Amino acid sequence: MRHRILIVGLAVILVAGVSAVFGLRHGTSPNASAAQAPGTRARAGQAPDGQLSEGIARAQQHLRAVPGDYVTWAALGSAYIERARVTADPAYYPKAGGALRHSLKLRPTGNPAALTGLGALANARHKFATARHLAHRALRADPYSADAYGVLADALTQLGNAPAATEAVQHMLDLRPGLAAYARASYDLEQHGRLGAAAALMRRALGDAVDPADIAFCRYQLGELAWRAGRLDAAATQYAAGQAADPGYLPLLAGQGRVAAARGQTRTALAGYAELTARYPSPGYLMEYANLLRATGHPARAGQQLALAAAALRLFRANGGTDDLGAAQLALAQGDVRPAVRAAEREWSRRHFADVADTLGWALHRSGANGKAISYARKADALGARNPGYLFHLGMIELSLGRSSDARHHLRAALALNRHFSPLDAPAAVAALDRLGA
Amino acid sequence: MRRLACAGLAVLAAIVMVLALPARPARAHPLGNFSVNQAVRLDLYPDRIAVTAIVDLAELPTLQARSAVDTDGDGRVSAAESVAYNTQVCRAMARAVALRVDGHRVQWSVRPAGFGYRPGSAGLRTSQASCALGAAAHLTSPARLDLVDSYQADRVGWREITAAGHGVHLVHPPVPARSVSHSLRSYPADLLGSPLDQRSARLRAEPGNGPGAGAAIQLNRGDPVSRWVAAADRKLEGLVGGRLTPLVGVLGVVLALMLGAAHAALPGHGKTVMAAYIAGRSGRPRDAFTVGAIVTLTHTGGVLVLGLLLTATTSLAGEVVLGWLGIASGVLVAAVGAAMLAGVLRRRARVHGYYRPPAHDHDHDHDHRHSHGHSHHHHGHPHPHPSGRPRRLSLAGMGIAGGLVPSPSALIVLLGAIGLGRTAFGVLLVVAYGAGMAATLTAAGLLLVRVRDRWASHPRRALARLAALAPAGTAALVLCVGLGLAGRAALGVLH
């Protein structure tokens, strides 16, 4: 009899652990990394979500009664990371770290949930090498943890190890096919320029989504993929559908702002960005807003937004994050070329991700080192991402090096993908092509 | 109006003092660098209502508001700019803080009450703006007040509302009278805390000088026994989490036994009534042991089932389940009491009909005493019993009622053990806990049986008569206690 109770108890623990770790909003959600980088699968920005808050409150209450429950401590830590991403508020990261470390203190060995959570936290803080290490440790403790593979995939993607990242995503898909795995697989395909397949997977993820916030997330990603391909109407439709599902999902405002700007509805676009950055002042969105302000003839207001972006980055660092990629992009936007090169080089020494190569190449080009710049610009496009931004940078560098036909080819390709890809860069590409007499 | 001005000045002075406090070492805003935090304090007087609203902006919102503060863009905030911005915030606040007295919206007079910066994290600053809103009101008769704060409703942050009456009594206010954050100066900071998010409050005000204190939080229960038990609880929880050596294991079991015994002895669980039941009803020492064993079994089983349920699903709220079990337990006790009472009355009716002609009072008394003495001497039973089956049933009912409501501390110990992957140890502790409870109950039952037997055979008639009355009295007592327990648990669940 006692034996049977024990077996039932163990089964219950297993179920409880699984539901606590994975149930709290898919534990680590689609993209644990890239809390700031635009254009990635970060789920960010909606107002505090009811279900998540409820889960957090329940976990807190439970832990007040049972302070030794390391599984719930780990789940709470992961929920805090999710909260940090949802509110875009880095101050939740120290709290998440505290909860996860406490879990690990209570149970130093055989605690994959805490290691996975710490890995997700490291990803969120852009400490991708640490995240990879933690994910490996978690997988040694539990080789069947889909969440640990998710953390590993995010870290490897951002570190620029694309083949290994693809493999980790495949493991995750095999272990637990679902929204989180589909979204990561979709991002992986997008990195390789396979936008159609990426959209197909995202639609599968949408079919899996039940929660309004998850539906909004999938719709946003589908909108982004349509936008990447220059299909404004399709993108607008997806964003609107996302907004209908969850009006609080803020990244939709950015998507709608981009579409409005592309359609020449400047006032609407600026109002959308103003609302977005008031509620969710992430460095990435602040820089996007600044770009749009500059492109529409408001340099002073653009400067204010860049100052805010600088403050947001400082806070990100003060809360234990590292983001030299963001720092480099900000320095470029502010015209500080030398610091931009240094920051981009620091980031490149840490990870060989396409975005980093692209930014480093562009910073070198701006500093006049076009010979070095072109190798990085090519690395950025190595996976065949067909990102209009990368192609524009490559074309402009080639132009500076006097390789007119290559430049013409790449600038045309960028505009062919999406002739509105950036409010500042798209017109620059057109002007350059005009000068080339194309 | 002059009083309003005075109050305004007082508030202003308080705010100035707050802002003039020595700067604390710079650190991140405890609620996040993007948060917009608010405290709305409502003071009710017989002739007016005053609101003190404080808005605390974390680093980024402070920076975002800079162009609204520094209107001339010279990089500095002059006194005039500070007051202008403060006024602007307070006007917005007055629009957003809607108070309805009996359905009529109050029109606020607005007074800016201070604006200042404090050092924050990453070399940035946080800022605080204060506002004093006021309005005339007639709270000399009962009134309903509805407060809704929709200021910057879409921003993340701490939102608290407090309310206090001065010469006005607040009936069961849903909000406290004192700010837990000391008006946004010190946020409760722990890993298990979530920011407060109070956006509205519905108050009932009555004339009178009640304390107006809101829901007071009582943390420590007074008496030393409870305190000792609470300390022992924590000790046991600590043992469960620590390293598990044989010595620790034995210590844990002993502690669980003692805790179970102590919890059964604490008032409020209605468990002592069972001891009285054993004494009044049948009084065989064996019965005391039976009830004890049933309590242990029920309690252990109940804790195990509930513990596993609570671990398996997070949607189950422990308090609610305990509340319903409390109702069930009370109803069960009441049912047993009712059955006892019915039995006693039936028996008494039979005794009356058989032995006693209506007119002779004396006989009855004699008969009764006689029957007592008789059974006592011959069988060691004070009372003749009705058939054995219902008696055993009600004994079981009593035992189940006693063990049905799991002791929260036993539950916590079990959940803790499950959480640590030491389910077997947790089960062992819970069994020990139930055994401890049973020991106390059995001991109390035996004690009462002893006492009652002694009284029954007492040479003085009064005491013997008291013992004779015991069955009816106990039955009534058990019924009342059962109803009381069920009622109290129901209040807790339905509240």
PDB file of N, CA and C in Angstrom, chain B residues 152-212:
ATOM      1  N   GLN B 152      -2.715  56.889 -16.067  1.00  0.00           N
ATOM      2  CA  GLN B 152      -1.721  56.079 -16.780  1.00  0.00           C
ATOM      3  C   GLN B 152      -1.992  54.599 -16.579  1.00  0.00           C
ATOM      4  N   ALA B 153      -3.219  54.221 -16.906  1.00  0.00           N
ATOM      5  CA  ALA B 153      -3.672  52.857 -16.622  1.00  0.00           C
ATOM      6  C   ALA B 153      -2.876  51.810 -17.390  1.00  0.00           C
ATOM      7  N   ASP B 154      -2.279  52.193 -18.529  1.00  0.00           N
ATOM      8  CA  ASP B 154      -1.592  51.181 -19.342  1.00  0.00           C
ATOM      9  C   ASP B 154      -0.124  51.023 -18.972  1.00  0.00           C
ATOM     10  N   ARG B 155       0.313  51.726 -17.930  1.00  0.00           N
ATOM     11  CA  ARG B 155       1.715  51.601 -17.566  1.00  0.00           C
ATOM     12  C   ARG B 155       1.897  50.588 -16.444  1.00  0.00           C
ATOM     13  N   VAL B 156       3.032  49.919 -16.501  1.00  0.00           N
ATOM     14  CA  VAL B 156       3.357  48.933 -15.485  1.00  0.00           C
ATOM     15  C   VAL B 156       3.745  49.649 -14.195  1.00  0.00           C
ATOM     16  N   GLY B 157       3.328  49.134 -13.050  1.00  0.00           N
ATOM     17  CA  GLY B 157       3.793  49.740 -11.808  1.00  0.00           C
ATOM     18  C   GLY B 157       2.959  49.384 -10.593  1.00  0.00           C
ATOM     19  N   TRP B 158       3.432  49.870  -9.482  1.00  0.00           N
ATOM     20  CA  TRP B 158       2.785  49.665  -8.181  1.00  0.00           C
ATOM     21  C   TRP B 158       1.642  50.668  -8.062  1.00  0.00           C
ATOM     22  N   ARG B 159       0.471  50.204  -7.664  1.00  0.00           N
ATOM     23  CA  ARG B 159      -0.651  51.107  -7.455  1.00  0.00           C
ATOM     24  C   ARG B 159      -1.306  50.757  -6.143  1.00  0.00           C
ATOM     25  N   GLU B 160      -1.348  51.714  -5.239  1.00  0.00           N
ATOM     26  CA  GLU B 160      -1.998  51.410  -3.969  1.00  0.00           C
ATOM     27  C   GLU B 160      -2.991  52.501  -3.607  1.00  0.00           C
ATOM     28  N   ILE B 161      -4.017  52.113  -2.867  1.00  0.00           N
ATOM     29  CA  ILE B 161      -5.026  53.043  -2.386  1.00  0.00           C
ATOM     30  C   ILE B 161      -5.147  52.824  -0.884  1.00  0.00           C
ATOM     31  N   THR B 162      -5.168  53.924  -0.128  1.00  0.00           N
ATOM     32  CA  THR B 162      -5.429  53.815   1.306  1.00  0.00           C
ATOM     33  C   THR B 162      -6.566  54.769   1.640  1.00  0.00           C
ATOM     34  N   ALA B 163      -7.271  54.485   2.720  1.00  0.00           N
ATOM     35  CA  ALA B 163      -8.394  55.339   3.100  1.00  0.00           C
ATOM     36  C   ALA B 163      -8.485  55.406   4.615  1.00  0.00           C
ATOM     37  N   ALA B 164      -8.733  56.584   5.125  1.00  0.00           N
ATOM     38  CA  ALA B 164      -8.876  56.760   6.570  1.00  0.00           C
ATOM     39  C   ALA B 164      -9.990  57.762   6.837  1.00  0.00           C
ATOM     40  N   GLY B 165     -10.741  57.514   7.902  1.00  0.00           N
ATOM     41  CA  GLY B 165     -11.809  58.428   8.293  1.00  0.00           C
ATOM     42  C   GLY B 165     -11.377  59.245   9.506  1.00  0.00           C
ATOM     43  N   HIS B 166     -11.780  60.500   9.518  1.00  0.00           N
ATOM     44  CA  HIS B 166     -11.503  61.379  10.660  1.00  0.00           C
ATOM     45  C   HIS B 166     -12.828  61.988  11.063  1.00  0.00           C
ATOM     46  N   GLY B 167     -13.430  61.466  12.117  1.00  0.00           N
ATOM     47  CA  GLY B 167     -14.782  61.887  12.437  1.00  0.00           C
ATOM     48  C   GLY B 167     -15.793  61.215  11.527  1.00  0.00           C
ATOM     49  N   VAL B 168     -15.288  60.320  10.695  1.00  0.00           N
ATOM     50  CA  VAL B 168     -16.140  59.537   9.796  1.00  0.00           C
ATOM     51  C   VAL B 168     -15.713  58.086   9.985  1.00  0.00           C
ATOM     52  N   HIS B 169     -16.716  57.216  10.102  1.00  0.00           N
ATOM     53  CA  HIS B 169     -16.385  55.816  10.319  1.00  0.00           C
ATOM     54  C   HIS B 169     -16.467  55.057   9.001  1.00  0.00           C
ATOM     55  N   LEU B 170     -15.439  54.306   8.671  1.00  0.00           N
ATOM     56  CA  LEU B 170     -15.462  53.492   7.451  1.00  0.00           C
ATOM     57  C   LEU B 170     -15.852  52.068   7.829  1.00  0.00           C
ATOM     58  N   VAL B 171     -16.908  51.567   7.173  1.00  0.00           N
ATOM     59  CA  VAL B 171     -17.417  50.247   7.512  1.00  0.00           C
ATOM     60  C   VAL B 171     -16.678  49.199   6.683  1.00  0.00           C
ATOM     61  N   HIS B 172     -15.937  48.339   7.363  1.00  0.00           N
ATOM     62  CA  HIS B 172     -15.167  47.264   6.722  1.00  0.00           C
ATOM     63  C   HIS B 172     -14.476  47.733   5.445  1.00  0.00           C
ATOM     64  N   PRO B 173     -13.586  48.694   5.547  1.00  0.00           N
ATOM     65  CA  PRO B 173     -12.948  49.204   4.316  1.00  0.00           C
ATOM     66  C   PRO B 173     -12.120  48.109   3.648  1.00  0.00           C
ATOM     67  N   PRO B 174     -12.203  47.992   2.318  1.00  0.00           N
ATOM     68  CA  PRO B 174     -11.428  46.970   1.598  1.00  0.00           C
ATOM     69  C   PRO B 174      -9.965  47.357   1.426  1.00  0.00           C
ATOM     70  N   VAL B 175      -9.623  48.591   1.771  1.00  0.00           N
ATOM     71  CA  VAL B 175      -8.231  49.029   1.630  1.00  0.00           C
ATOM     72  C   VAL B 175      -7.713  49.429   3.007  1.00  0.00           C
ATOM     73  N   PRO B 176      -6.408  49.323   3.208  1.00  0.00           N
ATOM     74  CA  PRO B 176      -5.862  49.661   4.530  1.00  0.00           C
ATOM     75  C   PRO B 176      -5.839  51.165   4.769  1.00  0.00           C
ATOM     76  N   ALA B 177      -5.655  51.540   6.036  1.00  0.00           N
ATOM     77  CA  ALA B 177      -5.584  52.952   6.387  1.00  0.00           C
ATOM     78  C   ALA B 177      -4.160  53.465   6.243  1.00  0.00           C
ATOM     79  N   ARG B 178      -3.197  52.542   6.282  1.00  0.00           N
ATOM     80  CA  ARG B 178      -1.805  52.993   6.192  1.00  0.00           C
ATOM     81  C   ARG B 178      -1.111  52.326   5.015  1.00  0.00           C
ATOM     82  N   SER B 179      -0.255  53.082   4.389  1.00  0.00           N
ATOM     83  CA  SER B 179       0.427  52.595   3.191  1.00  0.00           C
ATOM     84  C   SER B 179       1.495  51.566   3.556  1.00  0.00           C
ATOM     85  N   VAL B 180       1.467  50.406   2.896  1.00  0.00           N
ATOM     86  CA  VAL B 180       2.500  49.401   3.172  1.00  0.00           C
ATOM     87  C   VAL B 180       3.843  49.806   2.578  1.00  0.00           C
ATOM     88  N   SER B 181       3.814  50.739   1.626  1.00  0.00           N
ATOM     89  CA  SER B 181       5.070  51.173   1.011  1.00  0.00           C
ATOM     90  C   SER B 181       5.547  52.488   1.615  1.00  0.00           C
ATOM     91  N   HIS B 182       4.907  52.909   2.728  1.00  0.00           N
ATOM     92  CA  HIS B 182       5.208  54.211   3.304  1.00  0.00           C
ATOM     93  C   HIS B 182       5.145  55.282   2.227  1.00  0.00           C
ATOM     94  N   SER B 183       4.026  55.325   1.532  1.00  0.00           N
ATOM     95  CA  SER B 183       3.803  56.286   0.451  1.00  0.00           C
ATOM     96  C   SER B 183       4.906  56.220  -0.588  1.00  0.00           C
ATOM     97  N   LEU B 184       5.142  55.016  -1.088  1.00  0.00           N
ATOM     98  CA  LEU B 184       6.088  54.761  -2.181  1.00  0.00           C
ATOM     99  C   LEU B 184       7.536  55.046  -1.804  1.00  0.00           C
ATOM    100  N   ARG B 185       7.837  55.055  -0.507  1.00  0.00           N
ATOM    101  CA  ARG B 185       9.215  55.325  -0.132  1.00  0.00           C
ATOM    102  C   ARG B 185      10.019  54.046   0.034  1.00  0.00           C
ATOM    103  N   SER B 186       9.363  52.982   0.509  1.00  0.00           N
ATOM    104  CA  SER B 186      10.089  51.720   0.641  1.00  0.00           C
ATOM    105  C   SER B 186       9.152  50.605   0.215  1.00  0.00           C
ATOM    106  N   TYR B 187       9.451  50.028  -0.916  1.00  0.00           N
ATOM    107  CA  TYR B 187       8.615  48.944  -1.417  1.00  0.00           C
ATOM    108  C   TYR B 187       9.032  47.640  -0.755  1.00  0.00           C
ATOM    109  N   PRO B 188       8.055  46.859  -0.329  1.00  0.00           N
ATOM    110  CA  PRO B 188       8.421  45.554   0.235  1.00  0.00           C
ATOM    111  C   PRO B 188       9.188  44.777  -0.829  1.00  0.00           C
ATOM    112  N   ALA B 189      10.422  44.418  -0.510  1.00  0.00           N
ATOM    113  CA  ALA B 189      11.262  43.784  -1.527  1.00  0.00           C
ATOM    114  C   ALA B 189      11.608  42.373  -1.108  1.00  0.00           C
ATOM    115  N   ASP B 190      11.047  41.398  -1.771  1.00  0.00           N
ATOM    116  CA  ASP B 190      11.533  40.043  -1.597  1.00  0.00           C
ATOM    117  C   ASP B 190      11.246  39.294  -2.891  1.00  0.00           C
ATOM    118  N   LEU B 191      11.856  38.127  -2.997  1.00  0.00           N
ATOM    119  CA  LEU B 191      11.732  37.374  -4.235  1.00  0.00           C
ATOM    120  C   LEU B 191      10.303  36.909  -4.457  1.00  0.00           C
ATOM    121  N   LEU B 192       9.504  36.891  -3.383  1.00  0.00           N
ATOM    122  CA  LEU B 192       8.153  36.359  -3.503  1.00  0.00           C
ATOM    123  C   LEU B 192       7.105  37.462  -3.542  1.00  0.00           C
ATOM    124  N   GLY B 193       7.547  38.703  -3.758  1.00  0.00           N
ATOM    125  CA  GLY B 193       6.584  39.799  -3.738  1.00  0.00           C
ATOM    126  C   GLY B 193       6.225  40.241  -5.140  1.00  0.00           C
ATOM    127  N   SER B 194       4.945  40.518  -5.354  1.00  0.00           N
ATOM    128  CA  SER B 194       4.532  41.148  -6.593  1.00  0.00           C
ATOM    129  C   SER B 194       4.044  42.541  -6.244  1.00  0.00           C
ATOM    130  N   PRO B 195       4.201  43.489  -7.183  1.00  0.00           N
ATOM    131  CA  PRO B 195       3.732  44.837  -6.887  1.00  0.00           C
ATOM    132  C   PRO B 195       2.220  44.866  -6.641  1.00  0.00           C
ATOM    133  N   LEU B 196       1.813  45.747  -5.756  1.00  0.00           N
ATOM    134  CA  LEU B 196       0.398  45.936  -5.486  1.00  0.00           C
ATOM    135  C   LEU B 196      -0.258  46.562  -6.720  1.00  0.00           C
ATOM    136  N   ASP B 197      -1.477  46.170  -7.032  1.00  0.00           N
ATOM    137  CA  ASP B 197      -2.144  46.745  -8.200  1.00  0.00           C
ATOM    138  C   ASP B 197      -3.592  47.064  -7.867  1.00  0.00           C
ATOM    139  N   GLN B 198      -3.761  48.016  -6.956  1.00  0.00           N
ATOM    140  CA  GLN B 198      -5.099  48.403  -6.514  1.00  0.00           C
ATOM    141  C   GLN B 198      -5.523  49.637  -7.305  1.00  0.00           C
ATOM    142  N   ARG B 199      -6.572  49.478  -8.107  1.00  0.00           N
ATOM    143  CA  ARG B 199      -6.988  50.576  -8.970  1.00  0.00           C
ATOM    144  C   ARG B 199      -8.333  51.154  -8.578  1.00  0.00           C
ATOM    145  N   SER B 200      -9.058  50.471  -7.712  1.00  0.00           N
ATOM    146  CA  SER B 200     -10.355  51.008  -7.321  1.00  0.00           C
ATOM    147  C   SER B 200     -10.696  50.535  -5.924  1.00  0.00           C
ATOM    148  N   ALA B 201     -11.613  51.259  -5.285  1.00  0.00           N
ATOM    149  CA  ALA B 201     -12.044  50.883  -3.947  1.00  0.00           C
ATOM    150  C   ALA B 201     -13.474  51.351  -3.748  1.00  0.00           C
ATOM    151  N   ARG B 202     -14.266  50.518  -3.089  1.00  0.00           N
ATOM    152  CA  ARG B 202     -15.637  50.890  -2.774  1.00  0.00           C
ATOM    153  C   ARG B 202     -15.753  50.963  -1.248  1.00  0.00           C
ATOM    154  N   LEU B 203     -16.138  52.124  -0.771  1.00  0.00           N
ATOM    155  CA  LEU B 203     -16.155  52.354   0.680  1.00  0.00           C
ATOM    156  C   LEU B 203     -17.554  52.714   1.148  1.00  0.00           C
ATOM    157  N   ARG B 204     -17.840  52.357   2.402  1.00  0.00           N
ATOM    158  CA  ARG B 204     -19.066  52.822   3.031  1.00  0.00           C
ATOM    159  C   ARG B 204     -18.680  53.675   4.224  1.00  0.00           C
ATOM    160  N   ALA B 205     -19.166  54.894   4.232  1.00  0.00           N
ATOM    161  CA  ALA B 205     -18.824  55.809   5.310  1.00  0.00           C
ATOM    162  C   ALA B 205     -20.062  56.069   6.155  1.00  0.00           C
ATOM    163  N   GLU B 206     -19.843  56.119   7.462  1.00  0.00           N
ATOM    164  CA  GLU B 206     -20.929  56.440   8.390  1.00  0.00           C
ATOM    165  C   GLU B 206     -20.436  57.518   9.333  1.00  0.00           C
ATOM    166  N   PRO B 207     -21.344  58.351   9.802  1.00  0.00           N
ATOM    167  CA  PRO B 207     -20.903  59.314  10.804  1.00  0.00           C
ATOM    168  C   PRO B 207     -20.436  58.574  12.051  1.00  0.00           C
ATOM    169  N   GLY B 208     -19.573  59.200  12.807  1.00  0.00           N
ATOM    170  CA  GLY B 208     -19.095  58.532  14.008  1.00  0.00           C
ATOM    171  C   GLY B 208     -17.596  58.494  14.002  1.00  0.00           C
ATOM    172  N   ASN B 209     -17.048  58.210  15.187  1.00  0.00           N
ATOM    173  CA  ASN B 209     -15.613  58.346  15.310  1.00  0.00           C
ATOM    174  C   ASN B 209     -14.906  57.008  15.402  1.00  0.00           C
ATOM    175  N   GLY B 210     -15.317  56.109  14.549  1.00  0.00           N
ATOM    176  CA  GLY B 210     -14.671  54.797  14.548  1.00  0.00           C
ATOM    177  C   GLY B 210     -13.214  54.948  14.213  1.00  0.00           C
ATOM    178  N   PRO B 211     -12.457  53.956  14.497  1.00  0.00           N
ATOM    179  CA  PRO B 211     -11.033  54.057  14.231  1.00  0.00           C
ATOM    180  C   PRO B 211     -10.746  54.201  12.743  1.00  0.00           C
ATOM    181  N   GLY B 212     -11.642  53.672  11.931  1.00  0.00           N
ATOM    182  CA  GLY B 212     -11.433  53.816  10.497  1.00  0.00           C
ATOM    183  C   GLY B 212     -10.243  53.044   9.999  1.00  0.00           C
TER     184      GLY B 212
END
